[in-house]
C-alpha cells in the first residue's frame, strides 16, 4: 500500500502522528524543556554574539514581573532570579530555549528594570542592545495591571514605537504584556485593561495587542499565548 496502513492498526504511526501534531511552541518550550542560561552582559562589550539565533527581550519597569514571567514561559521555577525588591536583575541575561540538537532554537533575554529604581548604565546597555542587535525579533514591554501606565512607561512606549517605525518592522516588532492581572479585583479587570490598552495605543500605535498574564503562581494566565507569540516572532512557526 503506497500510503501505508491506517493509523488505527499501527500504534507507532499513531504516536508519530500525535507528536507531529504538537504545536511548535509546545515542542520548543515544553516537550524539550531545555532552557539554559547562556550569559549575562553588564556592559555593551560583554553582549554575547550567540551565532545569530533569533532573539526576543522583555523590558519594563523594575518589579513589573519580567523575570517571573520568563520562568513561567521557560517552564522553570527559578532559572531566572526574581525578588520582591525592585532592581533584582542588573544585566542583560540570555537564555537559550529549544532542542539541544537540530533546529528550533531561540534566545530570550531578561533585562534590568527602567524607572525610578533603574540605573543610567542599565538604560545605556538596553539602548545599545536595541539599536545594534541584528537577531532581535521582538521587544516585549511589560506593564503592571495594578499600577497602569506611568510617565516612564509612556516615554518607553513612545521611544520603542519610534524605533519600530524607523525599521518599518523589518528588524523587530513591539508587543505589550500586562502582568499581575491576579492582583486586581475581578470587577476591575475589564475597565483596567481597557484603560491600559488605550494608553498603549496613544503612546505606541505600532504595538501589537497586549497579552494579559499571571505568572507568579498557578493558575497561570496567558503563558501559552506568550510562548506562541515568541515562536511566531522568531519565525519558528511551521508554514501552513
Ligand atoms: N501577584 C503577582 N505577583 C507577581 C507576578 N509576577 C511577578 N510577581 C511578583 O512581583 C515581584 C517582582 O517580580 P520579578 O519577576 O522579580 O520582577 P522584575 O520585573 O524582574 O524586577 P527587576 O528585575 O527588579 O526589574 C516578585 O515578588 C514576584 O513574585 C504575577 O503575575 N502576579
Ligand atoms: Mg528581574
Tab-separated table of C-alpha atoms in Angstrom, residues 71-196:
chain	number	residue	atom	x	y	z
A	71	UNK	CA	10.398	31.477	34.479
A	72	UNK	CA	6.774	30.624	33.686
A	73	UNK	CA	7.384	30.806	29.936
A	74	UNK	CA	10.528	28.669	30.201
A	75	UNK	CA	8.644	26.189	32.398
A	76	UNK	CA	11.189	26.518	35.198
A	77	UNK	CA	10.621	27.602	38.778
A	78	UNK	CA	13.789	29.550	39.387
A	79	UNK	CA	16.077	29.529	36.361
A	80	UNK	CA	15.658	33.303	36.293
A	81	UNK	CA	16.253	35.140	39.598
A	82	UNK	CA	13.308	37.117	40.929
A	83	UNK	CA	12.743	39.248	44.004
A	84	UNK	CA	10.033	41.223	45.763
A	85	UNK	CA	12.551	44.118	45.869
A	86	UNK	CA	12.835	46.208	42.675
A	87	UNK	CA	16.230	46.217	40.965
A	88	UNK	CA	16.946	42.474	41.151
A	89	UNK	CA	18.021	41.980	37.535
A	90	UNK	CA	21.118	44.084	36.868
A	91	UNK	CA	22.378	42.870	33.495
A	92	UNK	CA	21.047	41.538	30.217
A	93	UNK	CA	20.629	37.810	30.866
A	94	UNK	CA	20.480	35.425	27.905
A	95	UNK	CA	18.625	32.077	27.983
A	96	UNK	CA	18.512	29.559	25.169
A	97	UNK	CA	15.335	27.576	24.562
A	98	UNK	CA	14.642	24.634	22.249
A	99	UNK	CA	16.057	21.235	21.377
A	100	UNK	CA	19.717	20.595	22.216
A	101	UNK	CA	20.288	19.180	18.721
A	102	UNK	CA	18.812	20.362	15.457
A	103	UNK	CA	16.883	23.492	14.521
A	104	UNK	CA	14.152	25.251	16.517
A	105	UNK	CA	16.287	27.152	18.990
A	106	UNK	CA	15.750	30.726	20.108
A	107	UNK	CA	17.045	33.063	22.802
A	108	UNK	CA	15.078	35.052	25.364
A	109	UNK	CA	16.691	37.974	27.136
A	110	UNK	CA	15.787	39.309	30.571
A	111	UNK	CA	16.564	42.990	31.124
A	112	UNK	CA	17.016	45.218	34.163
A	113	UNK	CA	14.041	47.437	35.001
A	114	UNK	CA	13.721	51.069	33.989
A	115	UNK	CA	12.218	53.905	36.000
A	116	UNK	CA	12.915	55.317	39.444
A	117	UNK	CA	14.657	52.113	40.618
A	118	UNK	CA	16.694	51.747	37.437
A	119	UNK	CA	20.269	52.961	36.886
A	120	UNK	CA	21.564	55.071	33.970
A	121	UNK	CA	24.077	52.366	32.916
A	122	UNK	CA	21.219	49.837	32.590
A	123	UNK	CA	19.465	52.236	30.216
A	124	UNK	CA	22.688	52.592	28.225
A	125	UNK	CA	23.176	48.868	27.681
A	126	UNK	CA	19.478	48.386	26.864
A	127	UNK	CA	19.536	51.169	24.243
A	128	UNK	CA	22.780	49.860	22.753
A	129	UNK	CA	21.332	46.351	22.552
A	130	UNK	CA	18.099	47.519	20.859
A	131	UNK	CA	19.999	49.663	18.352
A	132	UNK	CA	22.624	47.061	17.415
A	133	UNK	CA	21.235	43.581	17.898
A	134	UNK	CA	20.718	42.158	14.420
A	135	UNK	CA	18.932	38.988	15.528
A	136	UNK	CA	16.410	40.849	17.716
A	137	UNK	CA	12.903	39.882	16.569
A	138	UNK	CA	10.583	41.338	19.182
A	139	UNK	CA	10.618	43.595	22.217
A	140	UNK	CA	8.017	42.805	24.860
A	141	UNK	CA	7.142	45.731	27.086
A	142	UNK	CA	5.602	44.632	30.372
A	143	UNK	CA	3.025	46.757	32.166
A	144	UNK	CA	1.714	46.107	35.681
A	145	UNK	CA	-2.092	45.672	35.748
A	146	UNK	CA	-2.182	47.038	39.290
A	147	UNK	CA	-0.249	50.241	38.570
A	148	UNK	CA	-1.262	51.012	34.978
A	149	UNK	CA	0.976	53.204	32.820
A	150	UNK	CA	3.111	55.905	34.388
A	151	UNK	CA	5.164	58.621	32.669
A	152	UNK	CA	8.207	56.347	32.325
A	153	UNK	CA	6.086	53.662	30.637
A	154	UNK	CA	4.677	56.206	28.195
A	155	UNK	CA	8.158	57.508	27.374
A	156	UNK	CA	9.458	53.970	26.851
A	157	UNK	CA	6.479	53.041	24.671
A	158	UNK	CA	6.957	56.190	22.576
A	159	UNK	CA	10.672	55.560	22.184
A	160	UNK	CA	10.227	51.880	21.226
A	161	UNK	CA	7.394	52.791	18.861
A	162	UNK	CA	9.723	55.269	17.112
A	163	UNK	CA	12.462	52.627	16.825
A	164	UNK	CA	9.968	50.094	15.441
A	165	UNK	CA	8.747	52.697	12.959
A	166	UNK	CA	12.302	53.522	11.907
A	167	UNK	CA	12.971	49.916	10.906
A	168	UNK	CA	9.463	49.516	9.421
A	169	UNK	CA	9.029	46.293	11.387
A	170	UNK	CA	11.812	44.608	9.403
A	171	UNK	CA	14.211	44.224	12.324
A	172	UNK	CA	11.871	43.763	15.268
A	173	UNK	CA	8.292	44.290	16.335
A	174	UNK	CA	6.905	45.558	19.631
A	175	UNK	CA	4.289	43.860	21.814
A	176	UNK	CA	2.834	44.661	25.231
A	177	UNK	CA	2.286	42.182	28.047
A	178	UNK	CA	0.106	43.095	31.021
A	179	UNK	CA	1.387	41.389	34.197
A	180	UNK	CA	-0.104	40.600	37.635
A	181	UNK	CA	-3.717	40.592	36.500
A	182	UNK	CA	-4.418	38.344	39.530
A	183	UNK	CA	-3.532	41.295	41.763
A	184	UNK	CA	-6.603	43.337	40.828
A	185	UNK	CA	-10.191	42.609	41.906
A	186	UNK	CA	-12.187	40.704	39.307
A	187	UNK	CA	-14.708	43.514	38.811
A	188	UNK	CA	-11.868	45.947	37.975
A	189	UNK	CA	-10.222	43.745	35.331
A	190	UNK	CA	-12.264	44.920	32.337
A	191	UNK	CA	-12.025	48.706	32.921
A	192	UNK	CA	-8.364	48.437	33.980
A	193	UNK	CA	-7.397	46.570	30.813
A	194	UNK	CA	-9.411	48.995	28.661
A	195	UNK	CA	-7.501	51.930	30.191
A	196	UNK	CA	-4.121	50.257	29.730
